[in-house]
Structures are given as C-alpha cells and as structure tokens.
JSON list of C-alpha atoms in Angstrom, two decimals:
[
{"chain": "A", "resi": 1, "resn": "THR", "atom": "CA", "xyz": [49.34, 16.00, -33.82]},
{"chain": "A", "resi": 2, "resn": "CYS", "atom": "CA", "xyz": [49.75, 19.15, -34.31]},
{"chain": "A", "resi": 3, "resn": "TRP", "atom": "CA", "xyz": [51.38, 17.96, -37.60]},
{"chain": "A", "resi": 4, "resn": "ALA", "atom": "CA", "xyz": [49.66, 16.45, -40.44]},
{"chain": "A", "resi": 5, "resn": "ASP", "atom": "CA", "xyz": [50.02, 13.06, -41.69]},
{"chain": "A", "resi": 6, "resn": "THR", "atom": "CA", "xyz": [51.88, 13.24, -44.81]},
{"chain": "A", "resi": 7, "resn": "THR", "atom": "CA", "xyz": [51.66, 9.71, -43.59]},
{"chain": "A", "resi": 8, "resn": "ASP", "atom": "CA", "xyz": [51.50, 10.10, -39.86]},
{"chain": "A", "resi": 9, "resn": "THR", "atom": "CA", "xyz": [53.09, 13.40, -39.07]},
{"chain": "A", "resi": 10, "resn": "SER", "atom": "CA", "xyz": [52.67, 15.89, -36.29]},
{"chain": "A", "resi": 11, "resn": "CYS", "atom": "CA", "xyz": [51.69, 19.49, -36.12]},
{"chain": "A", "resi": 12, "resn": "SER", "atom": "CA", "xyz": [51.94, 20.23, -39.82]},
{"chain": "A", "resi": 13, "resn": "VAL", "atom": "CA", "xyz": [49.10, 21.86, -41.64]},
{"chain": "A", "resi": 14, "resn": "GLU", "atom": "CA", "xyz": [48.16, 22.85, -45.15]},
{"chain": "A", "resi": 15, "resn": "ARG", "atom": "CA", "xyz": [46.92, 26.44, -45.35]},
{"chain": "A", "resi": 16, "resn": "PRO", "atom": "CA", "xyz": [43.34, 26.80, -46.61]},
{"chain": "A", "resi": 17, "resn": "PRO", "atom": "CA", "xyz": [42.76, 28.83, -49.78]},
{"chain": "A", "resi": 18, "resn": "LYS", "atom": "CA", "xyz": [42.09, 32.51, -49.15]},
{"chain": "A", "resi": 19, "resn": "THR", "atom": "CA", "xyz": [38.39, 33.09, -48.73]},
{"chain": "A", "resi": 20, "resn": "THR", "atom": "CA", "xyz": [36.40, 35.57, -46.70]},
{"chain": "A", "resi": 21, "resn": "ALA", "atom": "CA", "xyz": [36.51, 34.54, -43.07]},
{"chain": "A", "resi": 22, "resn": "SER", "atom": "CA", "xyz": [37.57, 31.02, -44.08]},
{"chain": "A", "resi": 23, "resn": "LEU", "atom": "CA", "xyz": [37.68, 28.54, -41.23]},
{"chain": "A", "resi": 24, "resn": "ARG", "atom": "CA", "xyz": [38.26, 24.85, -41.15]},
{"chain": "A", "resi": 25, "resn": "ARG", "atom": "CA", "xyz": [39.20, 22.38, -38.47]},
{"chain": "A", "resi": 26, "resn": "SER", "atom": "CA", "xyz": [41.99, 19.88, -38.96]},
{"chain": "A", "resi": 27, "resn": "VAL", "atom": "CA", "xyz": [42.20, 16.94, -36.58]},
{"chain": "A", "resi": 28, "resn": "THR", "atom": "CA", "xyz": [45.71, 15.53, -36.54]},
{"chain": "A", "resi": 29, "resn": "GLU", "atom": "CA", "xyz": [47.65, 13.07, -34.44]},
{"chain": "A", "resi": 30, "resn": "SER", "atom": "CA", "xyz": [49.20, 15.28, -31.79]},
{"chain": "A", "resi": 31, "resn": "LEU", "atom": "CA", "xyz": [52.75, 15.20, -30.49]},
{"chain": "A", "resi": 32, "resn": "THR", "atom": "CA", "xyz": [51.47, 17.50, -27.81]},
{"chain": "A", "resi": 33, "resn": "ASP", "atom": "CA", "xyz": [48.83, 15.84, -25.67]},
{"chain": "A", "resi": 34, "resn": "GLU", "atom": "CA", "xyz": [47.05, 19.10, -24.89]},
{"chain": "A", "resi": 35, "resn": "ARG", "atom": "CA", "xyz": [46.69, 19.94, -28.61]},
{"chain": "A", "resi": 36, "resn": "ASP", "atom": "CA", "xyz": [44.52, 17.19, -30.07]},
{"chain": "A", "resi": 37, "resn": "LEU", "atom": "CA", "xyz": [42.61, 19.75, -32.10]},
{"chain": "A", "resi": 38, "resn": "LEU", "atom": "CA", "xyz": [44.41, 22.36, -34.18]},
{"chain": "A", "resi": 39, "resn": "LEU", "atom": "CA", "xyz": [42.35, 25.22, -35.61]},
{"chain": "A", "resi": 40, "resn": "GLU", "atom": "CA", "xyz": [43.38, 26.50, -39.01]},
{"chain": "A", "resi": 41, "resn": "LEU", "atom": "CA", "xyz": [42.10, 29.97, -39.78]},
{"chain": "A", "resi": 42, "resn": "ASP", "atom": "CA", "xyz": [42.51, 32.72, -42.34]},
{"chain": "A", "resi": 43, "resn": "ALA", "atom": "CA", "xyz": [44.40, 35.16, -40.11]},
{"chain": "A", "resi": 44, "resn": "ASP", "atom": "CA", "xyz": [43.71, 38.11, -42.39]},
{"chain": "A", "resi": 45, "resn": "ALA", "atom": "CA", "xyz": [40.00, 37.79, -41.69]},
{"chain": "A", "resi": 46, "resn": "LEU", "atom": "CA", "xyz": [40.32, 37.37, -37.94]},
{"chain": "A", "resi": 47, "resn": "VAL", "atom": "CA", "xyz": [39.47, 39.67, -35.09]},
{"chain": "A", "resi": 48, "resn": "LEU", "atom": "CA", "xyz": [40.28, 38.42, -31.60]},
{"chain": "A", "resi": 49, "resn": "ASP", "atom": "CA", "xyz": [37.16, 37.89, -29.53]},
{"chain": "A", "resi": 50, "resn": "VAL", "atom": "CA", "xyz": [36.65, 39.75, -26.28]},
{"chain": "A", "resi": 51, "resn": "PRO", "atom": "CA", "xyz": [37.65, 36.93, -23.88]},
{"chain": "A", "resi": 52, "resn": "THR", "atom": "CA", "xyz": [40.87, 36.38, -25.82]},
{"chain": "A", "resi": 53, "resn": "ARG", "atom": "CA", "xyz": [41.73, 40.07, -25.79]},
{"chain": "A", "resi": 54, "resn": "GLU", "atom": "CA", "xyz": [41.02, 40.22, -22.06]},
{"chain": "A", "resi": 55, "resn": "LEU", "atom": "CA", "xyz": [43.22, 37.18, -21.41]},
{"chain": "A", "resi": 56, "resn": "ILE", "atom": "CA", "xyz": [46.08, 38.69, -23.37]},
{"chain": "A", "resi": 57, "resn": "ALA", "atom": "CA", "xyz": [45.69, 42.04, -21.63]},
{"chain": "A", "resi": 58, "resn": "THR", "atom": "CA", "xyz": [45.76, 40.36, -18.20]},
{"chain": "A", "resi": 59, "resn": "CYS", "atom": "CA", "xyz": [48.94, 38.45, -19.05]},
{"chain": "A", "resi": 60, "resn": "GLU", "atom": "CA", "xyz": [50.61, 41.54, -20.50]},
{"chain": "A", "resi": 61, "resn": "ALA", "atom": "CA", "xyz": [49.75, 43.51, -17.38]},
{"chain": "A", "resi": 62, "resn": "GLU", "atom": "CA", "xyz": [51.49, 40.93, -15.22]},
{"chain": "A", "resi": 63, "resn": "LEU", "atom": "CA", "xyz": [54.46, 40.83, -17.59]},
{"chain": "A", "resi": 64, "resn": "ALA", "atom": "CA", "xyz": [54.86, 44.56, -16.99]},
{"chain": "A", "resi": 65, "resn": "THR", "atom": "CA", "xyz": [55.53, 43.81, -13.31]},
{"chain": "A", "resi": 66, "resn": "ALA", "atom": "CA", "xyz": [58.80, 42.03, -14.25]},
{"chain": "A", "resi": 67, "resn": "PRO", "atom": "CA", "xyz": [58.03, 38.54, -12.89]},
{"chain": "A", "resi": 68, "resn": "ASP", "atom": "CA", "xyz": [60.75, 35.91, -12.54]},
{"chain": "A", "resi": 69, "resn": "ALA", "atom": "CA", "xyz": [61.93, 34.07, -15.67]},
{"chain": "A", "resi": 70, "resn": "LEU", "atom": "CA", "xyz": [59.73, 31.00, -15.26]},
{"chain": "A", "resi": 71, "resn": "ARG", "atom": "CA", "xyz": [56.59, 33.04, -14.59]},
{"chain": "A", "resi": 72, "resn": "ARG", "atom": "CA", "xyz": [57.42, 35.27, -17.55]},
{"chain": "A", "resi": 73, "resn": "ALA", "atom": "CA", "xyz": [57.77, 32.21, -19.80]},
{"chain": "A", "resi": 74, "resn": "ARG", "atom": "CA", "xyz": [54.42, 30.86, -18.61]},
{"chain": "A", "resi": 75, "resn": "LEU", "atom": "CA", "xyz": [52.69, 34.17, -19.29]},
{"chain": "A", "resi": 76, "resn": "LEU", "atom": "CA", "xyz": [54.22, 34.44, -22.74]},
{"chain": "A", "resi": 77, "resn": "CYS", "atom": "CA", "xyz": [53.12, 30.88, -23.50]},
{"chain": "A", "resi": 78, "resn": "GLU", "atom": "CA", "xyz": [49.59, 31.69, -22.36]},
{"chain": "A", "resi": 79, "resn": "ILE", "atom": "CA", "xyz": [49.51, 34.60, -24.81]},
{"chain": "A", "resi": 80, "resn": "GLY", "atom": "CA", "xyz": [51.12, 32.47, -27.52]},
{"chain": "A", "resi": 81, "resn": "LEU", "atom": "CA", "xyz": [48.51, 29.77, -27.10]},
{"chain": "A", "resi": 82, "resn": "ALA", "atom": "CA", "xyz": [45.70, 32.33, -27.30]},
{"chain": "A", "resi": 83, "resn": "TYR", "atom": "CA", "xyz": [47.05, 33.58, -30.63]},
{"chain": "A", "resi": 84, "resn": "GLU", "atom": "CA", "xyz": [47.67, 30.02, -31.82]},
{"chain": "A", "resi": 85, "resn": "VAL", "atom": "CA", "xyz": [44.10, 28.93, -31.18]},
{"chain": "A", "resi": 86, "resn": "ALA", "atom": "CA", "xyz": [42.91, 32.11, -32.91]},
{"chain": "A", "resi": 87, "resn": "GLY", "atom": "CA", "xyz": [44.92, 31.13, -35.98]},
{"chain": "A", "resi": 88, "resn": "GLN", "atom": "CA", "xyz": [47.41, 34.01, -35.70]},
{"chain": "A", "resi": 89, "resn": "ALA", "atom": "CA", "xyz": [50.58, 31.98, -36.13]},
{"chain": "A", "resi": 90, "resn": "ASP", "atom": "CA", "xyz": [52.96, 34.93, -36.49]},
{"chain": "A", "resi": 91, "resn": "ALA", "atom": "CA", "xyz": [51.96, 36.42, -33.14]},
{"chain": "A", "resi": 92, "resn": "ALA", "atom": "CA", "xyz": [52.00, 32.97, -31.54]},
{"chain": "A", "resi": 93, "resn": "VAL", "atom": "CA", "xyz": [55.54, 32.24, -32.77]},
{"chain": "A", "resi": 94, "resn": "ASP", "atom": "CA", "xyz": [56.74, 35.64, -31.53]},
{"chain": "A", "resi": 95, "resn": "HIS", "atom": "CA", "xyz": [55.50, 34.98, -27.98]},
{"chain": "A", "resi": 96, "resn": "TYR", "atom": "CA", "xyz": [56.72, 31.40, -27.81]},
{"chain": "A", "resi": 97, "resn": "GLN", "atom": "CA", "xyz": [60.17, 32.47, -29.00]},
{"chain": "A", "resi": 98, "resn": "ARG", "atom": "CA", "xyz": [60.27, 35.26, -26.41]},
{"chain": "A", "resi": 99, "resn": "ALA", "atom": "CA", "xyz": [59.51, 32.62, -23.77]},
{"chain": "A", "resi": 100, "resn": "LEU", "atom": "CA", "xyz": [62.36, 30.45, -25.07]},
{"chain": "A", "resi": 101, "resn": "ALA", "atom": "CA", "xyz": [64.75, 33.39, -24.94]},
{"chain": "A", "resi": 102, "resn": "ASP", "atom": "CA", "xyz": [64.23, 33.48, -21.17]},
{"chain": "A", "resi": 103, "resn": "THR", "atom": "CA", "xyz": [63.91, 29.73, -20.53]},
{"chain": "A", "resi": 104, "resn": "PRO", "atom": "CA", "xyz": [65.30, 27.62, -23.40]},
{"chain": "A", "resi": 105, "resn": "ASP", "atom": "CA", "xyz": [64.15, 24.37, -21.80]},
{"chain": "A", "resi": 106, "resn": "HIS", "atom": "CA", "xyz": [60.53, 25.41, -21.23]},
{"chain": "A", "resi": 107, "resn": "LEU", "atom": "CA", "xyz": [58.66, 22.50, -22.80]},
{"chain": "A", "resi": 108, "resn": "PRO", "atom": "CA", "xyz": [55.30, 24.26, -23.45]},
{"chain": "A", "resi": 109, "resn": "ALA", "atom": "CA", "xyz": [57.16, 27.00, -25.33]},
{"chain": "A", "resi": 110, "resn": "ILE", "atom": "CA", "xyz": [59.11, 24.45, -27.37]},
{"chain": "A", "resi": 111, "resn": "ARG", "atom": "CA", "xyz": [55.95, 22.59, -28.33]},
{"chain": "A", "resi": 112, "resn": "GLY", "atom": "CA", "xyz": [53.99, 25.75, -28.99]},
{"chain": "A", "resi": 113, "resn": "ALA", "atom": "CA", "xyz": [56.72, 27.22, -31.17]},
{"chain": "A", "resi": 114, "resn": "ARG", "atom": "CA", "xyz": [56.97, 24.01, -33.16]},
{"chain": "A", "resi": 115, "resn": "CYS", "atom": "CA", "xyz": [53.22, 23.84, -33.79]},
{"chain": "A", "resi": 116, "resn": "SER", "atom": "CA", "xyz": [52.97, 27.49, -34.78]},
{"chain": "A", "resi": 117, "resn": "LEU", "atom": "CA", "xyz": [56.01, 27.38, -37.04]},
{"chain": "A", "resi": 118, "resn": "LEU", "atom": "CA", "xyz": [54.58, 24.36, -38.81]},
{"chain": "A", "resi": 119, "resn": "ALA", "atom": "CA", "xyz": [51.17, 26.03, -39.06]},
{"chain": "A", "resi": 120, "resn": "ARG", "atom": "CA", "xyz": [52.65, 28.95, -40.97]},
{"chain": "A", "resi": 121, "resn": "GLY", "atom": "CA", "xyz": [54.84, 26.69, -43.12]},
{"chain": "A", "resi": 122, "resn": "ASP", "atom": "CA", "xyz": [58.25, 27.45, -41.60]},
{"chain": "A", "resi": 123, "resn": "PHE", "atom": "CA", "xyz": [59.32, 23.82, -41.76]},
{"chain": "A", "resi": 124, "resn": "GLU", "atom": "CA", "xyz": [63.09, 24.35, -41.55]},
{"chain": "A", "resi": 125, "resn": "ALA", "atom": "CA", "xyz": [62.70, 26.65, -38.55]},
{"chain": "A", "resi": 126, "resn": "ALA", "atom": "CA", "xyz": [60.58, 24.02, -36.79]},
{"chain": "A", "resi": 127, "resn": "LEU", "atom": "CA", "xyz": [63.26, 21.33, -36.93]},
{"chain": "A", "resi": 128, "resn": "PRO", "atom": "CA", "xyz": [65.26, 22.59, -33.90]},
{"chain": "A", "resi": 129, "resn": "MET", "atom": "CA", "xyz": [62.07, 22.38, -31.82]},
{"chain": "A", "resi": 130, "resn": "PHE", "atom": "CA", "xyz": [61.97, 18.61, -32.41]},
{"chain": "A", "resi": 131, "resn": "ASP", "atom": "CA", "xyz": [65.61, 18.39, -31.32]},
{"chain": "A", "resi": 132, "resn": "ALA", "atom": "CA", "xyz": [64.99, 20.52, -28.24]},
{"chain": "A", "resi": 133, "resn": "GLU", "atom": "CA", "xyz": [62.11, 18.37, -27.03]},
{"chain": "A", "resi": 134, "resn": "GLU", "atom": "CA", "xyz": [63.98, 15.15, -27.80]},
{"chain": "A", "resi": 135, "resn": "ARG", "atom": "CA", "xyz": [66.90, 16.38, -25.69]},
{"chain": "A", "resi": 136, "resn": "LEU", "atom": "CA", "xyz": [64.54, 16.97, -22.75]},
{"chain": "A", "resi": 137, "resn": "THR", "atom": "CA", "xyz": [62.65, 13.70, -23.13]},
{"chain": "A", "resi": 138, "resn": "PRO", "atom": "CA", "xyz": [63.86, 10.75, -21.04]},
{"chain": "A", "resi": 139, "resn": "ALA", "atom": "CA", "xyz": [61.70, 7.94, -22.46]},
{"chain": "A", "resi": 140, "resn": "PRO", "atom": "CA", "xyz": [63.30, 6.21, -25.48]},
{"chain": "A", "resi": 141, "resn": "ALA", "atom": "CA", "xyz": [59.95, 5.44, -27.12]},
{"chain": "A", "resi": 142, "resn": "ARG", "atom": "CA", "xyz": [58.92, 9.09, -26.87]},
{"chain": "A", "resi": 143, "resn": "LYS", "atom": "CA", "xyz": [62.27, 10.20, -28.28]},
{"chain": "A", "resi": 144, "resn": "ALA", "atom": "CA", "xyz": [61.78, 7.79, -31.16]},
{"chain": "A", "resi": 145, "resn": "ARG", "atom": "CA", "xyz": [58.35, 9.20, -31.90]},
{"chain": "A", "resi": 146, "resn": "LEU", "atom": "CA", "xyz": [59.72, 12.74, -32.05]},
{"chain": "A", "resi": 147, "resn": "LEU", "atom": "CA", "xyz": [62.47, 11.62, -34.41]},
{"chain": "A", "resi": 148, "resn": "LEU", "atom": "CA", "xyz": [59.94, 9.79, -36.56]},
{"chain": "A", "resi": 149, "resn": "HIS", "atom": "CA", "xyz": [57.88, 12.94, -37.02]},
{"chain": "A", "resi": 150, "resn": "LYS", "atom": "CA", "xyz": [61.00, 14.98, -37.64]},
{"chain": "A", "resi": 151, "resn": "GLY", "atom": "CA", "xyz": [61.83, 12.46, -40.36]},
{"chain": "A", "resi": 152, "resn": "TYR", "atom": "CA", "xyz": [58.37, 12.84, -41.90]},
{"chain": "A", "resi": 153, "resn": "LEU", "atom": "CA", "xyz": [58.89, 16.59, -42.01]},
{"chain": "A", "resi": 154, "resn": "LEU", "atom": "CA", "xyz": [62.29, 16.28, -43.67]},
{"chain": "A", "resi": 155, "resn": "ASP", "atom": "CA", "xyz": [61.07, 13.65, -46.10]},
{"chain": "A", "resi": 156, "resn": "ASP", "atom": "CA", "xyz": [57.67, 14.91, -47.14]},
{"chain": "A", "resi": 157, "resn": "ARG", "atom": "CA", "xyz": [57.85, 18.68, -46.64]},
{"chain": "A", "resi": 158, "resn": "LEU", "atom": "CA", "xyz": [61.50, 19.59, -47.10]},
{"chain": "A", "resi": 159, "resn": "GLY", "atom": "CA", "xyz": [62.41, 16.95, -49.68]},
{"chain": "A", "resi": 160, "resn": "ASP", "atom": "CA", "xyz": [65.52, 15.83, -47.81]},
{"chain": "A", "resi": 161, "resn": "PRO", "atom": "CA", "xyz": [65.47, 12.02, -47.72]},
{"chain": "A", "resi": 162, "resn": "ALA", "atom": "CA", "xyz": [69.08, 11.74, -46.55]},
{"chain": "A", "resi": 163, "resn": "ARG", "atom": "CA", "xyz": [68.48, 13.72, -43.35]},
{"chain": "A", "resi": 164, "resn": "ALA", "atom": "CA", "xyz": [65.12, 12.00, -42.97]},
{"chain": "A", "resi": 165, "resn": "ARG", "atom": "CA", "xyz": [66.83, 8.61, -43.00]},
{"chain": "A", "resi": 166, "resn": "GLU", "atom": "CA", "xyz": [69.24, 9.76, -40.31]},
{"chain": "A", "resi": 167, "resn": "ALA", "atom": "CA", "xyz": [66.28, 10.66, -38.10]},
{"chain": "A", "resi": 168, "resn": "TYR", "atom": "CA", "xyz": [64.51, 7.35, -38.81]},
{"chain": "A", "resi": 169, "resn": "ALA", "atom": "CA", "xyz": [67.67, 5.35, -38.14]},
{"chain": "A", "resi": 170, "resn": "LYS", "atom": "CA", "xyz": [68.23, 7.08, -34.81]},
{"chain": "A", "resi": 171, "resn": "ALA", "atom": "CA", "xyz": [64.58, 6.46, -33.90]},
{"chain": "A", "resi": 172, "resn": "LEU", "atom": "CA", "xyz": [64.93, 2.77, -34.68]},
{"chain": "A", "resi": 173, "resn": "GLU", "atom": "CA", "xyz": [67.97, 2.52, -32.41]},
{"chain": "A", "resi": 174, "resn": "LEU", "atom": "CA", "xyz": [65.88, 3.96, -29.58]},
{"chain": "A", "resi": 175, "resn": "ASP", "atom": "CA", "xyz": [62.79, 1.84, -30.27]},
{"chain": "A", "resi": 176, "resn": "PRO", "atom": "CA", "xyz": [63.72, -1.22, -32.38]},
{"chain": "A", "resi": 177, "resn": "ALA", "atom": "CA", "xyz": [60.20, -2.67, -32.27]},
{"chain": "A", "resi": 178, "resn": "ASN", "atom": "CA", "xyz": [58.53, 0.47, -33.64]},
{"chain": "A", "resi": 179, "resn": "ALA", "atom": "CA", "xyz": [56.80, -0.70, -36.81]},
{"chain": "A", "resi": 180, "resn": "SER", "atom": "CA", "xyz": [56.10, 2.86, -38.00]},
{"chain": "A", "resi": 181, "resn": "VAL", "atom": "CA", "xyz": [59.81, 3.73, -37.92]},
{"chain": "A", "resi": 182, "resn": "LEU", "atom": "CA", "xyz": [60.69, 0.53, -39.73]},
{"chain": "A", "resi": 183, "resn": "LYS", "atom": "CA", "xyz": [58.10, 1.26, -42.42]},
{"chain": "A", "resi": 184, "resn": "ALA", "atom": "CA", "xyz": [59.45, 4.79, -42.84]},
{"chain": "A", "resi": 185, "resn": "LEU", "atom": "CA", "xyz": [62.96, 3.43, -43.34]},
{"chain": "A", "resi": 186, "resn": "GLU", "atom": "CA", "xyz": [61.67, 0.78, -45.72]},
{"chain": "A", "resi": 187, "resn": "ARG", "atom": "CA", "xyz": [59.77, 3.36, -47.76]},
{"chain": "A", "resi": 188, "resn": "GLY", "atom": "CA", "xyz": [62.82, 5.58, -48.09]},
{"chain": "A", "resi": 189, "resn": "ASP", "atom": "CA", "xyz": [65.24, 2.79, -48.91]},
{"chain": "A", "resi": 190, "resn": "ARG", "atom": "CA", "xyz": [62.91, 1.31, -51.51]},
{"chain": "A", "resi": 191, "resn": "ARG", "atom": "CA", "xyz": [62.40, 4.71, -53.12]},
{"chain": "A", "resi": 192, "resn": "ALA", "atom": "CA", "xyz": [66.14, 5.33, -53.21]},
{"chain": "A", "resi": 193, "resn": "GLY", "atom": "CA", "xyz": [66.94, 1.82, -54.40]},
{"chain": "A", "resi": 194, "resn": "HIS", "atom": "CA", "xyz": [69.08, 1.07, -51.35]},
{"chain": "A", "resi": 195, "resn": "ALA", "atom": "CA", "xyz": [68.44, -2.66, -51.20]},
{"chain": "A", "resi": 196, "resn": "GLU", "atom": "CA", "xyz": [71.50, -3.42, -49.10]},
{"chain": "A", "resi": 197, "resn": "MET", "atom": "CA", "xyz": [70.62, -0.81, -46.48]},
{"chain": "A", "resi": 198, "resn": "LEU", "atom": "CA", "xyz": [67.10, -2.19, -46.32]},
{"chain": "A", "resi": 199, "resn": "LEU", "atom": "CA", "xyz": [68.41, -5.70, -45.68]},
{"chain": "A", "resi": 200, "resn": "GLN", "atom": "CA", "xyz": [70.61, -4.36, -42.89]},
{"chain": "A", "resi": 201, "resn": "THR", "atom": "CA", "xyz": [67.66, -2.55, -41.35]},
{"chain": "A", "resi": 202, "resn": "TYR", "atom": "CA", "xyz": [65.56, -5.70, -41.21]},
{"chain": "A", "resi": 203, "resn": "GLU", "atom": "CA", "xyz": [68.44, -7.74, -39.80]},
{"chain": "A", "resi": 204, "resn": "ARG", "atom": "CA", "xyz": [69.24, -5.17, -37.12]},
{"chain": "A", "resi": 205, "resn": "SER", "atom": "CA", "xyz": [65.60, -4.90, -36.14]},
{"chain": "A", "resi": 206, "resn": "ALA", "atom": "CA", "xyz": [65.20, -8.67, -35.94]},
{"chain": "A", "resi": 207, "resn": "ASN", "atom": "CA", "xyz": [68.22, -8.95, -33.68]},
{"chain": "A", "resi": 208, "resn": "ALA", "atom": "CA", "xyz": [66.90, -6.18, -31.44]},
{"chain": "A", "resi": 209, "resn": "VAL", "atom": "CA", "xyz": [63.56, -7.91, -30.78]},
{"chain": "A", "resi": 210, "resn": "ALA", "atom": "CA", "xyz": [64.85, -11.33, -29.87]},
{"chain": "A", "resi": 211, "resn": "ASN", "atom": "CA", "xyz": [62.38, -11.42, -26.96]},
{"chain": "A", "resi": 212, "resn": "ASP", "atom": "CA", "xyz": [59.47, -11.28, -29.43]},
{"chain": "A", "resi": 213, "resn": "PRO", "atom": "CA", "xyz": [59.82, -14.48, -31.51]},
{"chain": "A", "resi": 214, "resn": "ALA", "atom": "CA", "xyz": [56.77, -13.86, -33.69]},
{"chain": "A", "resi": 215, "resn": "TYR", "atom": "CA", "xyz": [57.80, -10.33, -34.68]},
{"chain": "A", "resi": 216, "resn": "ARG", "atom": "CA", "xyz": [61.40, -11.40, -35.17]},
{"chain": "A", "resi": 217, "resn": "ALA", "atom": "CA", "xyz": [60.29, -14.21, -37.46]},
{"chain": "A", "resi": 218, "resn": "ALA", "atom": "CA", "xyz": [58.16, -11.80, -39.51]},
{"chain": "A", "resi": 219, "resn": "LEU", "atom": "CA", "xyz": [61.10, -9.43, -39.95]},
{"chain": "A", "resi": 220, "resn": "LEU", "atom": "CA", "xyz": [63.43, -12.20, -41.01]},
{"chain": "A", "resi": 221, "resn": "ALA", "atom": "CA", "xyz": [60.82, -13.54, -43.43]},
{"chain": "A", "resi": 222, "resn": "GLU", "atom": "CA", "xyz": [60.49, -10.11, -45.04]},
{"chain": "A", "resi": 223, "resn": "ARG", "atom": "CA", "xyz": [64.27, -9.90, -45.28]},
{"chain": "A", "resi": 224, "resn": "ALA", "atom": "CA", "xyz": [64.35, -13.29, -46.99]},
{"chain": "A", "resi": 225, "resn": "HIS", "atom": "CA", "xyz": [61.71, -12.12, -49.49]},
{"chain": "A", "resi": 226, "resn": "LEU", "atom": "CA", "xyz": [63.83, -9.06, -50.29]},
{"chain": "A", "resi": 227, "resn": "ILE", "atom": "CA", "xyz": [66.85, -11.25, -50.97]},
{"chain": "A", "resi": 228, "resn": "GLU", "atom": "CA", "xyz": [64.77, -13.41, -53.32]},
{"chain": "A", "resi": 229, "resn": "ARG", "atom": "CA", "xyz": [63.69, -10.37, -55.27]}
]
C-alpha cells in the first residue's frame, strides 16, 4: 500500500535504523495502484543519481515558464515522485503540497502527499489526505477501503480508537459485506469491552447482506455466540 499493515494498512512505513547508506525495500498493500513498491531509504546518506537530477531539472525548467495550473501540478508531482522514490520524503511532501496549493483536487498529489507524509511519520498530517481522496472517489467500496486504512492509522499509529471506530463504522455503511471492516470493528469493540455495540454491528451487517444467505447466517451465528458468552 503505500501503508504498512499494522494489520492491513496502507502507505505507512517504519523507518530503518540509521546505518551508513542503509537501504531496504518494503512491499506493502498499496492504496495507490501505481505504488506497489515503496522504497525506504536513509535520506541522510542519499545522493540523487544523474537521471533523477536531470528529470527534476527538466521539470523545474518548464515550471519557470509559468504553465497553467494543471500542468504545474503535474510537473510538481513528477518532481515529488522522483524525491519519493529516492527516499527524500521531506522534499517529496514539499512538492506534492505545492501541487495541492494550485489544484486541491489533483488526485496524484493527494496520494503522493499521503504516502510521503506517512513515510516520514507525520501520521496526523496524513489524515486529511485520506479524506480528500474519499471525497473524490465515487465507488462506495473504494471509499470504504480508504476509510478502513484511515481507521488503521488512527487505531494503530495514533492510538485513537474512538476516531478509528468512527472511520470503520462509516466504511461498513458504505460496504456492509466488507469482512475486513467488520473484523476491525470487532477487534476494537472487543478491546474496549463494548459488547452491546458489537452485537449491533453484527445485526446491522446481517441485515445489510440479506441477498447473501450464507454470509448473513454466519454473521447471525457469531452474534448468537456473543450473546451466549
């Protein structure tokens, strides 16, 4: 993902320990289809290679010609991605945010900013990027997936289970048959001792998947087991 599975997350990475020219690859489930592989690097030990410097110089030269807003955003994203792949998250974030200043709904900039913010550990600052993409996403299942990963971030990185549950609950409304969302809600409610909320979650989910008798029966059976406990 660009985010690491604290269980299944997206675009979040643990920084490697400081070593000379340390480099490791982290393969994560990507929220961004074009970023299936996220490179994690020790930025202090990095020097941009020649092709990357040339790419950045070419884009900056065109930026100096004052292109229209959309072209400017694309050029800034191209530079941001170059820095991101090179492991220079600070420079990447700067360019993605400059792109968003011109075109707030530019999806590549939103995704790039989110990935780079997560890569440098700015978890709180990354949250609005989930909201921005969700607002621009028409498909309910895709919206639910974004909310699920936002919930993972809140739950596992920021230690905010209340806000995480809000994200999970909204995701379940959008995609009632999403087993990952249901499990996330179940995990949180069990941990918090919210038995009644967990029963309501299973009941609501079962009612929402009436066209899938087998899955509905499994949900109701689990609810019955919870009542027995």
